[in-house]
XYZ file of C-alpha atoms in Angstrom:
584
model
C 38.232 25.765 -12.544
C 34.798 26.389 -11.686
C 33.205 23.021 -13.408
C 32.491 21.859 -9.230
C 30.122 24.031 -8.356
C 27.596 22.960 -10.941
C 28.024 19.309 -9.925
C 27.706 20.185 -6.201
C 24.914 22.248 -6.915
C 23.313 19.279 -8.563
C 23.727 17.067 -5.720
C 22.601 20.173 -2.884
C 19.195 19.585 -5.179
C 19.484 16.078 -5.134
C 19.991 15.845 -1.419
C 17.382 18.177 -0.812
C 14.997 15.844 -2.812
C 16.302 12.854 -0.532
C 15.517 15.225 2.873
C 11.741 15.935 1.009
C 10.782 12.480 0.201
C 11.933 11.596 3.662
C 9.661 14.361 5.602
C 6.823 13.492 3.092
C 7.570 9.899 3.720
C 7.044 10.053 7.584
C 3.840 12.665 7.085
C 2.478 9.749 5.255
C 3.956 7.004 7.965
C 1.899 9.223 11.077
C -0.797 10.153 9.798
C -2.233 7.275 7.848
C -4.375 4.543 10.349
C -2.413 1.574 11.275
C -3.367 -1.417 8.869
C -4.584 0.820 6.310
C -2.480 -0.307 3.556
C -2.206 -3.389 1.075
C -1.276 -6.297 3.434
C -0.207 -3.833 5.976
C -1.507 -6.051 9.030
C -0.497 -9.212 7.541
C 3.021 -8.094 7.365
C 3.215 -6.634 10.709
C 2.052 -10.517 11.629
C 4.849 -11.794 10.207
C 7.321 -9.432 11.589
C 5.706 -10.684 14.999
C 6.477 -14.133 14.294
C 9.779 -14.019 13.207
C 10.605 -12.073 16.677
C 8.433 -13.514 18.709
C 9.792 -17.529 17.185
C 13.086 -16.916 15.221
C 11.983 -19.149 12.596
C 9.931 -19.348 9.463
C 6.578 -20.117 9.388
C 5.636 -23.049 7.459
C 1.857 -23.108 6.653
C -0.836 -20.443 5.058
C -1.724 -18.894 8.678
C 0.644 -16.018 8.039
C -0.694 -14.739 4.754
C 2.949 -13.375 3.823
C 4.913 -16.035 4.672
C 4.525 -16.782 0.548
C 7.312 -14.299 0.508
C 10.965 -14.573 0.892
C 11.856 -13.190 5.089
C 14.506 -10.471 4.450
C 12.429 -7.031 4.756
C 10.418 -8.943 7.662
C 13.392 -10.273 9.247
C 15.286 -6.464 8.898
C 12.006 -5.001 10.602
C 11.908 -7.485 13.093
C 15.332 -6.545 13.972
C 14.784 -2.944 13.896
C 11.710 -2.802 15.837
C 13.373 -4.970 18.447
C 16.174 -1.940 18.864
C 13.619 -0.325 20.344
C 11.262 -2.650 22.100
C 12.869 -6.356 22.526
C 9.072 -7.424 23.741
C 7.971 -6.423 19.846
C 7.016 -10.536 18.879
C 4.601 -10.651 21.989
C 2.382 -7.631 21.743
C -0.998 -8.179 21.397
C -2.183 -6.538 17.899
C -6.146 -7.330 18.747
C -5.551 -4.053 20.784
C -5.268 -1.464 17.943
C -5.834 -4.095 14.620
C -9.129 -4.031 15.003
C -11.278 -5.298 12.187
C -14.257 -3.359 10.876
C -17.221 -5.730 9.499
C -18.545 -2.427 7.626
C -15.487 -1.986 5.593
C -16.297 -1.340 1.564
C -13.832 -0.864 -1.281
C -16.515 1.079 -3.335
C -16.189 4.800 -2.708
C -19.813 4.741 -3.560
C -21.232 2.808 -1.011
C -18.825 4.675 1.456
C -20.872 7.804 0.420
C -23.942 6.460 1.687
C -22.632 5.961 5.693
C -23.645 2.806 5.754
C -20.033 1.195 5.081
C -16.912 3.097 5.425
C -13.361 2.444 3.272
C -10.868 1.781 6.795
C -10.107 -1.893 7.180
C -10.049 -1.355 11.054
C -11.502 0.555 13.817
C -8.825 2.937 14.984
C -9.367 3.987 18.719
C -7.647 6.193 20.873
C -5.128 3.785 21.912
C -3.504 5.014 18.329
C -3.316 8.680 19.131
C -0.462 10.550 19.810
C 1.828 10.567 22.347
C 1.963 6.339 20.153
C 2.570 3.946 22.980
C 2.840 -0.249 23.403
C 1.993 -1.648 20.005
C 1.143 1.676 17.938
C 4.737 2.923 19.190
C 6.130 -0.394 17.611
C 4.405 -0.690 14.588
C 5.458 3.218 14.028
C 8.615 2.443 14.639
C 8.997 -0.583 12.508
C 7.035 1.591 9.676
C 10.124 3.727 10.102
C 12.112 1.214 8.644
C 10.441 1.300 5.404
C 10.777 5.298 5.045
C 14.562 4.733 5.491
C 14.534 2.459 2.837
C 12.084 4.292 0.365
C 14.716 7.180 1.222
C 17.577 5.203 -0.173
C 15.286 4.493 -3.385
C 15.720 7.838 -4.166
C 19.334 8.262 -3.756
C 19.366 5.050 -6.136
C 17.575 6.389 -8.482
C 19.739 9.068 -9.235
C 22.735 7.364 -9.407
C 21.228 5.076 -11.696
C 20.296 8.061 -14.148
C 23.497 9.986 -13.506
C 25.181 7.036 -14.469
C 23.186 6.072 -17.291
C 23.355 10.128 -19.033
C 25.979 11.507 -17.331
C 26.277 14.787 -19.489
C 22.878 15.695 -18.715
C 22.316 16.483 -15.331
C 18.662 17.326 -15.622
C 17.419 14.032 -15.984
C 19.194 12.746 -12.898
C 17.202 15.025 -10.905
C 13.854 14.897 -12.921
C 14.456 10.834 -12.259
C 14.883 11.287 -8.779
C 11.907 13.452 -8.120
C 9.918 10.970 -9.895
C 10.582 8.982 -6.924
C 10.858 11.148 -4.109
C 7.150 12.926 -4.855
C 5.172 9.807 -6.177
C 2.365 9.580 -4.404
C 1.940 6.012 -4.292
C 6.010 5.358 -3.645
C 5.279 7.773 -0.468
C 2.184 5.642 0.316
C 4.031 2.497 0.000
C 7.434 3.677 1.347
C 5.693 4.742 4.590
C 3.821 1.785 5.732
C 5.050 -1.893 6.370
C 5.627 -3.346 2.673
C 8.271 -5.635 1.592
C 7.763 -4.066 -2.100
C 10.107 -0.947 -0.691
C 13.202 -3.326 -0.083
C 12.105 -5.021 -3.461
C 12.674 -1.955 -5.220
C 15.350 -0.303 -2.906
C 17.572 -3.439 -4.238
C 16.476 -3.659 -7.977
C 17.407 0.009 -7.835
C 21.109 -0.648 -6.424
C 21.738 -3.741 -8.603
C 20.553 -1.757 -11.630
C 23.315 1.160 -11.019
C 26.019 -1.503 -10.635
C 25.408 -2.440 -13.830
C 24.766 0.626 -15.561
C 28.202 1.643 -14.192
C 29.779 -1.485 -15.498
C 28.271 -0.524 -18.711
C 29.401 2.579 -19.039
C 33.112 1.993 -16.814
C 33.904 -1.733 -17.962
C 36.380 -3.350 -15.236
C 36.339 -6.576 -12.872
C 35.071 -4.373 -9.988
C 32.045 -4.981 -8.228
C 31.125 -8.074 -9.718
C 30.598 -9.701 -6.475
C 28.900 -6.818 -4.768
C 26.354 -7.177 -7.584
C 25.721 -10.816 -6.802
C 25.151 -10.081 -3.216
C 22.642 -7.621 -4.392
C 20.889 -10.014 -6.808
C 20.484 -12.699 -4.412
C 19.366 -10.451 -1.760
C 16.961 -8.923 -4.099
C 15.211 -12.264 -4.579
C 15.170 -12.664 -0.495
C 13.060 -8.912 -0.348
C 10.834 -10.187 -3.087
C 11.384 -13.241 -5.716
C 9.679 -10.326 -8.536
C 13.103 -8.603 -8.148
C 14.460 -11.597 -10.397
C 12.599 -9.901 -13.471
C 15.236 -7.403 -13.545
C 17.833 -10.063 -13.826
C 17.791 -10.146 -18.195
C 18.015 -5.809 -17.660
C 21.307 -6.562 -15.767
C 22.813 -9.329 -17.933
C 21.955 -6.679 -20.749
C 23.948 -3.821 -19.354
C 26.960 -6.068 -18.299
C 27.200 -8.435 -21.053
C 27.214 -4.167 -23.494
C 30.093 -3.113 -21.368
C 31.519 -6.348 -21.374
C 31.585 -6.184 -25.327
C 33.719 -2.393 -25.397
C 37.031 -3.696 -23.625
C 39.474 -6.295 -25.163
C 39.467 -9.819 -24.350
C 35.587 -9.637 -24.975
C 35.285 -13.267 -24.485
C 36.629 -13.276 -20.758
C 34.633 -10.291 -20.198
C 31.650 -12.041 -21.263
C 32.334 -14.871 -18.467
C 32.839 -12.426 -16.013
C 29.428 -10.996 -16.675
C 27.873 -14.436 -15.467
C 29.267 -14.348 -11.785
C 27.036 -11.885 -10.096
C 24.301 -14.323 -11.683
C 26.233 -17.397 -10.099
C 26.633 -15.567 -6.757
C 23.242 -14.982 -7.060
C 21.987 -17.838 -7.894
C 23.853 -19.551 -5.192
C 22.339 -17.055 -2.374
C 19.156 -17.099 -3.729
C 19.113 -21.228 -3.766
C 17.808 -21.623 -0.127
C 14.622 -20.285 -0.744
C 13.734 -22.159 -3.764
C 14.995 -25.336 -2.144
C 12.764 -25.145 1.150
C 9.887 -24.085 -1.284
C 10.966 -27.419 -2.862
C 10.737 -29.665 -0.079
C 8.345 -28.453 1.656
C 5.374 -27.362 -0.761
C 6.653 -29.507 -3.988
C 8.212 -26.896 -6.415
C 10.677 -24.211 -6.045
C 8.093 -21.224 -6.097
C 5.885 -22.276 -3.703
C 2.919 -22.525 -5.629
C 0.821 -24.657 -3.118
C 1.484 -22.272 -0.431
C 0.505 -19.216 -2.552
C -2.810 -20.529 -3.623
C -4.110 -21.177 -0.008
C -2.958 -17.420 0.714
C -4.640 -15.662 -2.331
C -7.781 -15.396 -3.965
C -6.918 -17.990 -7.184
C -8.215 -17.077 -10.642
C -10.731 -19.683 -11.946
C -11.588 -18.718 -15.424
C -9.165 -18.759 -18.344
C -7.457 -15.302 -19.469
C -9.104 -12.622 -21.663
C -8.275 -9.308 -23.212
C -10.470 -8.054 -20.779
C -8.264 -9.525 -17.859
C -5.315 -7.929 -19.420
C -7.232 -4.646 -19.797
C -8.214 -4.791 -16.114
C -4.748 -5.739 -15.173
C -2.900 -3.000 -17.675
C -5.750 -0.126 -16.065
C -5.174 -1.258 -12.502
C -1.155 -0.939 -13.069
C -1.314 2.773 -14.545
C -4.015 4.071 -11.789
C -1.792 2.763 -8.761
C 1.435 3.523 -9.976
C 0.627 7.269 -9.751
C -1.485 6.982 -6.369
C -4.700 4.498 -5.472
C -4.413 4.151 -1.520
C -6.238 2.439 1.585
C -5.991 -1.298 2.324
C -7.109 -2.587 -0.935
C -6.087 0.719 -3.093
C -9.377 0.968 -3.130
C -9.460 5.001 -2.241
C -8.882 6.833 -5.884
C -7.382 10.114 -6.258
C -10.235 12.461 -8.686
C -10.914 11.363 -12.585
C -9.443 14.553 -13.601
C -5.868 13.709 -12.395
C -5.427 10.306 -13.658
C -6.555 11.972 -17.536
C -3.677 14.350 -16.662
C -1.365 11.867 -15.801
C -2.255 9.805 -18.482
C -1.792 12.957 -21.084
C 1.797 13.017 -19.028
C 2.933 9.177 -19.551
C 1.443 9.553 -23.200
C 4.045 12.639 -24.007
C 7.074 10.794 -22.258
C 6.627 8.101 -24.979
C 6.931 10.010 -27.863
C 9.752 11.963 -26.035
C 11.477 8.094 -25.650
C 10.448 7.196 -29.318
C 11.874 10.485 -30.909
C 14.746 9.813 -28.300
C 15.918 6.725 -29.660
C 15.726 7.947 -33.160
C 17.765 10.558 -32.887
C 20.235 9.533 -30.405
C 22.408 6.746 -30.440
C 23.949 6.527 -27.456
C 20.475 6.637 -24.937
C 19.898 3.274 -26.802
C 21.412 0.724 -23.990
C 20.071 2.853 -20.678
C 16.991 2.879 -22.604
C 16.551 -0.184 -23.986
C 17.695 -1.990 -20.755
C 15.197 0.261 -18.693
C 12.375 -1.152 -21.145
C 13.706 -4.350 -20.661
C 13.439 -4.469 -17.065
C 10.014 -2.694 -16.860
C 8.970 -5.398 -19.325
C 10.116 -8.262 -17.498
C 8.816 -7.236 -14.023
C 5.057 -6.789 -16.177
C 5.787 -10.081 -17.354
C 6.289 -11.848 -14.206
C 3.161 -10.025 -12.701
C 1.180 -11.036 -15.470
C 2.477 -14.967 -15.068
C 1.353 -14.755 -11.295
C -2.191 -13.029 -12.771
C -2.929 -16.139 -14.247
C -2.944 -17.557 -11.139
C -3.887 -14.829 -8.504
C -5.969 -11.903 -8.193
C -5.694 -8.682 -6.968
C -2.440 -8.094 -9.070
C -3.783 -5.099 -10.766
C -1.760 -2.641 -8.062
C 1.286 -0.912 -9.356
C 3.421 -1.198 -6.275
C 4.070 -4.624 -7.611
C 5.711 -2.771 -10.399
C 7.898 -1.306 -7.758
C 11.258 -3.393 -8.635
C 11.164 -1.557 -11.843
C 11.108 1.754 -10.388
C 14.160 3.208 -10.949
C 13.917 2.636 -14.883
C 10.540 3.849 -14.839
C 11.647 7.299 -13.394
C 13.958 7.596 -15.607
C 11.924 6.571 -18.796
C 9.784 9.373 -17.935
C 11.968 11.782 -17.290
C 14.449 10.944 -20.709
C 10.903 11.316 -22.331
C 9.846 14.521 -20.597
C 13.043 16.373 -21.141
C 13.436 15.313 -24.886
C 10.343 17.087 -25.679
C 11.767 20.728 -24.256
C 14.753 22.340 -25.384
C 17.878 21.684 -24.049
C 18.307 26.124 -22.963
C 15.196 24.991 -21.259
C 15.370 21.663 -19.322
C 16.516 23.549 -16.533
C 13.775 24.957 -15.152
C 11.328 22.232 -16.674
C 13.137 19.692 -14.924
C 12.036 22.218 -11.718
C 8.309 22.808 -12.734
C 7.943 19.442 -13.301
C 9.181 18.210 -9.661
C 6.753 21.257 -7.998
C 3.981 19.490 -9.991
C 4.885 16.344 -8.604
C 4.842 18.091 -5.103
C 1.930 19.488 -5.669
C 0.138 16.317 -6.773
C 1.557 14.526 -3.346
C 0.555 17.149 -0.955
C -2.849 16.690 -3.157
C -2.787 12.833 -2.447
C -2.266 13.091 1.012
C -4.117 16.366 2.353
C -6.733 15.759 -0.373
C -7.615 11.993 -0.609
C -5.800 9.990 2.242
C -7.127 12.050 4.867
C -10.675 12.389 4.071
C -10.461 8.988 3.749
C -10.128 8.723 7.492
C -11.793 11.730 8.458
C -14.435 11.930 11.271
C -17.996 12.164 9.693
C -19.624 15.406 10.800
C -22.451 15.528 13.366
C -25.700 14.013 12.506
C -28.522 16.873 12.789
C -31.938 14.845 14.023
C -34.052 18.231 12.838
C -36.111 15.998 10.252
C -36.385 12.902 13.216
C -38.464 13.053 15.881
C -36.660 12.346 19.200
C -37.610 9.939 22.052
C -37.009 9.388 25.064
C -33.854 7.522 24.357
C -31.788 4.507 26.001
C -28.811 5.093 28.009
C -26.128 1.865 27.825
C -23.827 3.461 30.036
C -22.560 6.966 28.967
C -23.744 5.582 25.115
C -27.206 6.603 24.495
C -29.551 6.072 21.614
C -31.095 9.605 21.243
C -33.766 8.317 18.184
C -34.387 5.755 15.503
C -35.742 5.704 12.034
C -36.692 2.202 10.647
C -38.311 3.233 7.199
C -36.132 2.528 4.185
C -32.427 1.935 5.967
C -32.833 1.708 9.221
C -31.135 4.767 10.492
C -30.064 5.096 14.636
C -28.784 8.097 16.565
C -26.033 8.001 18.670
C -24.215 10.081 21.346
C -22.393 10.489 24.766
C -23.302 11.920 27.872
C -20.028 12.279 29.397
C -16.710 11.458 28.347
C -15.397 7.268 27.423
C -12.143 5.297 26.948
C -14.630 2.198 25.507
C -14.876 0.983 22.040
C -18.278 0.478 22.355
C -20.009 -2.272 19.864
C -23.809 -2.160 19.043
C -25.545 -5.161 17.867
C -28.585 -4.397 15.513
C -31.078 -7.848 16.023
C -33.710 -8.701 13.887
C -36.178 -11.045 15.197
C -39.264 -12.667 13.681
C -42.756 -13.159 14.555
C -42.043 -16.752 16.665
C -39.502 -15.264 18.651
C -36.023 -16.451 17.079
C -33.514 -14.262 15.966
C -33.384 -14.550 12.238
C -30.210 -11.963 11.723
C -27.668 -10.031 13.492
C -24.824 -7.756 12.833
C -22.391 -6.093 15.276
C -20.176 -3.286 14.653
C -18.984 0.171 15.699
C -21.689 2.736 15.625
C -21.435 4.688 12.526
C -19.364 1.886 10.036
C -16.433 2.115 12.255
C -15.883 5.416 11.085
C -15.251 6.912 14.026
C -14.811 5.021 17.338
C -16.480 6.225 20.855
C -13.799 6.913 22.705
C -12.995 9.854 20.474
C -16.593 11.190 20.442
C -16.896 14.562 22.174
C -20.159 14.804 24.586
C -23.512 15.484 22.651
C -22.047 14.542 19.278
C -24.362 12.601 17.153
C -23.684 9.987 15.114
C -25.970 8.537 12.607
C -25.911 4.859 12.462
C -27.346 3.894 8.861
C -27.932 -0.326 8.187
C -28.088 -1.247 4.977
C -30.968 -3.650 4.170
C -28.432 -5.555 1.695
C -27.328 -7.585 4.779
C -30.923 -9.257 5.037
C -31.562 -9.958 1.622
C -31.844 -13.240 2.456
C -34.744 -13.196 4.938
C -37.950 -13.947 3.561
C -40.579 -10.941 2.830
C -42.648 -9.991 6.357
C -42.153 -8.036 9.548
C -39.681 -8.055 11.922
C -38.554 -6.487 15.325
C -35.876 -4.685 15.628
C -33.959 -5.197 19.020
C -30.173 -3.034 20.017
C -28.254 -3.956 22.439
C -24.600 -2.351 23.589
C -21.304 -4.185 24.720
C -17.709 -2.931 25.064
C -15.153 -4.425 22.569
C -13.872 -7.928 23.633
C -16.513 -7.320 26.856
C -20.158 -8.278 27.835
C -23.717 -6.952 27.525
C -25.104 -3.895 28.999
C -27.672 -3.199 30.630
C -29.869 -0.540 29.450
C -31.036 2.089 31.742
C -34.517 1.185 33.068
C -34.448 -2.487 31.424
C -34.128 -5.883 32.143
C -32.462 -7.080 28.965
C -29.648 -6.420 27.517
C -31.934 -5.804 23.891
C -34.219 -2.410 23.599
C -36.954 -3.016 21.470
C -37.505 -0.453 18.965
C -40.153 -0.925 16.893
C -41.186 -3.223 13.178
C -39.050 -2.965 10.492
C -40.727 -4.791 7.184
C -38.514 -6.504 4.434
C -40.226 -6.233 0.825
C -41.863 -3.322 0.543
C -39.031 -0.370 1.262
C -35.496 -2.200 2.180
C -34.756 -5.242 0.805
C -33.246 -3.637 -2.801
């Protein structure tokens, strides 16, 4: 009589870990800088399109249009709910590209490059308005469907061991408190539909497995085929499917018809799915696109090594657990990764002593290796011709299984009187290592640099451009300037740093937001200082000797200004020699 209140018990946990990932999800979605995730801004160009044209794009401009339309299409849609103008806005407002950008920590460290992709101005901040409301809003879109993931996820494992309700909620928590799922659910990615639908094809057929019957075969084909239109990866998961359907297919009589039946959702499939691979066809000459894909990427040009599959295998396991910014180039500390990897280490045995011992985790099991296998399969196939494959969002259609490889693993390894609260401890780690991820690494990321001090420099004068004013320079080793305001600005304002040789010409330039783009002027309080390093790297090229440095000011997407007591838009400021201090 009293068996429900477990199993509602269970699911008050499991809904609370839905409602978590969700307010996580959308912590993530505001506070991270627009464009500062993999392929963020190219996506959000081809959501424009689409609403803006209502029709696929047919050449390499758009960078994503390699892809398959369906999460584009669905965010165009939604983002036109709320503002039907979304295709026309005009991104060069807020998508600003930084020239100083640098996917080495490292050189970040040294404040002469910075790790954000773009220059994020006041026109971003909060109360979000024009195009930062609608690329929030369309973001939105993706934490709905991250959301769902989760549910997924735990109807995949409750199907898959439903006597053990500990691992449906360990598997689910997985999810819900990755930090990288959280990174990736929250920002414009079609890899969150990708995995939203591998996740819901995978439960039909672990519920076919384990129920046999002629429901739902259909369903499961429209889920297939629009799995391949999120993402043609989600096709990898295709054998993982036939696996569990063609088990339960084998426990019922007639066995034979049961077997047929298995291949309709694959026909279905197969028969949404042909559209894509046809236009691919006539338009680039094969049914995957490959001409299309290798004017979009960066194509391999040597011949594979162990060391490539090394790279590739290292890359995976970092950003699975959490590598973020535009590139996933920003790394969460050494110490946590040798911790996670202690973690992923113990689930395996926990899986290998699992399948010794227990004969009926077998199928889940093996079919959740099988479709984590094939998904690293097809990533590897595309490595041979692409890179930058090493992130582990790509692993994203295999998802669901993964959770729930580690958590059969996890769980296996404690005692059953003790799962319980394991299970628990195990999700607050999680938590913590999110919260971690996001207050910890994400932010500081993005963070304001403090206030340069200019005790050790010897002030001038300085040179007013407005209400920007150079306070002092320093042009031994790195060239070093020192900016501030005198009153208060709504203007990106650019500096161009000039080098000019002994005849006169101007031998090198390089324009850019004062301080790497870290920060941009309209935010800057009066009398804060920035410090405005230049790395000598840039001019490597010039020939030994001595040059002039000249600085001149100009508002983004505006004109020259005039100094304060000049003529010219460029202040001299002094020699600056290449060879004997800055050129290494």
């Amino acid at each position: 009589m009293h068996l429900g209140k477990p199993v509602r018990s269970k699911k008050r946990e499991v809904l609370f870990l839905v409602i978590l990932h969700l307010a996580l999800s959308l912590l993530f979605s505001g506070t991270i800088p627009l464009g500062e995730a993999p392929d963020e801004a190219d996506h959000w160009a081809y959501i424009q399109y689409l609403a803006r044209e209502h029709h696929l794009p047919q050449g390499p401009e758009l960078t994503q249009s390699k892809h398959p339309p369906l999460y584009h299409a669905t965010a165009a849609l939604w983002g036109m709910l709320w503002m039907p103008e979304l295709g026309h806005l005009d991104s060069r407002l807020f998508l600003r590209a930084n020239p100083d950008v640098t996917f080495s920590p490292k050189l970040a460290a040294t404040r002469a490059y910075a790790l954000n992709s773009f220059i994020h101005t006041t026109f971003e901040a909060w109360p979000w308005r024009d195009g930062p409301l609608a690329f929030h809003w369309v973001r939105l879109w993706s934490v709905l469907l991250s959301t769902w993931t989760v549910w997924a996820t735990y109807r995949l494992a409750r199907h898959a061991f439903p006597h053990e309700e500990e691992i449906p909620f360990l598997a689910a928590a997985v999810v819900a408190l990755l930090p990288e799922f959280l990174f990736i659910g929250s920002v414009l990615n079609n890899d969150t539909l990708a995995a939203l639908l591998a996740s819901l094809a995978l439960v039909m057929a672990m519920r076919e497995y384990q129920t046999p019957g002629d429901r739902g075969h259909l369903l499961l084909g429209l889920v297939l085929g629009l799995g391949v239109w999120a993402k043609v990866s989600t096709l990898a998961v295709w054998p993982a499917v036939g696996l569990w359907l063609c088990l339960g297919a084998l426990k019922v009589r007639g066995k034979g018809k049961g077997l047929l039946r298995c291949g309709l959702p694959f026909l279905v499939a197969g028969l949404l799915a042909a559209p894509w691979f046809l236009r691919n066809w006539r338009l680039f000459g094969d049914p995957w696109g490959w001409a299309l894909a290798r004017q979009t990427v960066d194509v391999r040009t040597g011949p594979w090594t162990w060391q490539d599959t090394w790279w590739l295998v290292r890359g995976w396991f970092y950003s699975f657990w959490g590598k973020f910014g535009s590139a996933g180039h920003i790394p969460m500390a050494r110490p946590v990764y040798v911790l996670l990897l202690v973690a992923t280490g113990l689930a395996g045995v926990g899986l290998i002593r699992r399948l010794q011992v227990d004969e009926r985790s077998r199928a889940p099991l093996l079919g959740s290796g099988l479709a984590l296998v094939g998904v690293m399969g097809a990533i590897w196939r595309y490595s041979l011709v692409a890179l930058g494959t090493d992130q582990g969002r790509l692993l994203f259609p295999a998802l669901a299984p993964i959770a729930l490889l580690l958590a059969v693993g996890w769980l296996t390894l404690i005692p059953p009187s003790r799962r319980h609260w394991a299970s628990r401890g195990l999700a607050g780690g999680l938590l913590i290592l999110s919260l971690y991820a996001w207050a910890g690494v994400i932010r500081p990321a993005y963070a304001p640099p403090p206030p340069a001090s200019l005790q050790r420099i010897s002030p001038g004068d300085g040179v007013a451009f407005g209400p920007l004013r150079l306070l002092a320079w320093d042009l031994d080793g790195w060239p070093t300037l020192y900016w501030t305001l005198d009153e208060p600005t709504d203007v990106d304002w650019r500096v161009a740093f000039r080098l000019v040789d002994g005849e006169g010409h101007l031998v090198a330039e390089w324009k850019r937001s004062p301080g790497a783009g870290r920060w941009s002027t309209d935010h800057w309080p009066p009398g804060y200082i920035m410090q405005d390093v230049y790395p000598p790297q840039r001019w490597a090229h010039l020939p030994p000797g001595r040059y002039r440095v000249e600085v001149g000011v100009y508002p983004f997407m505006g004109s020259w200004t005039l100094p304060e007591g000049h003529t010219s838009p460029f202040v001299p400021l002094g020699i600056w020699e290449q060879g004997t201090h800055g050129g290494d």
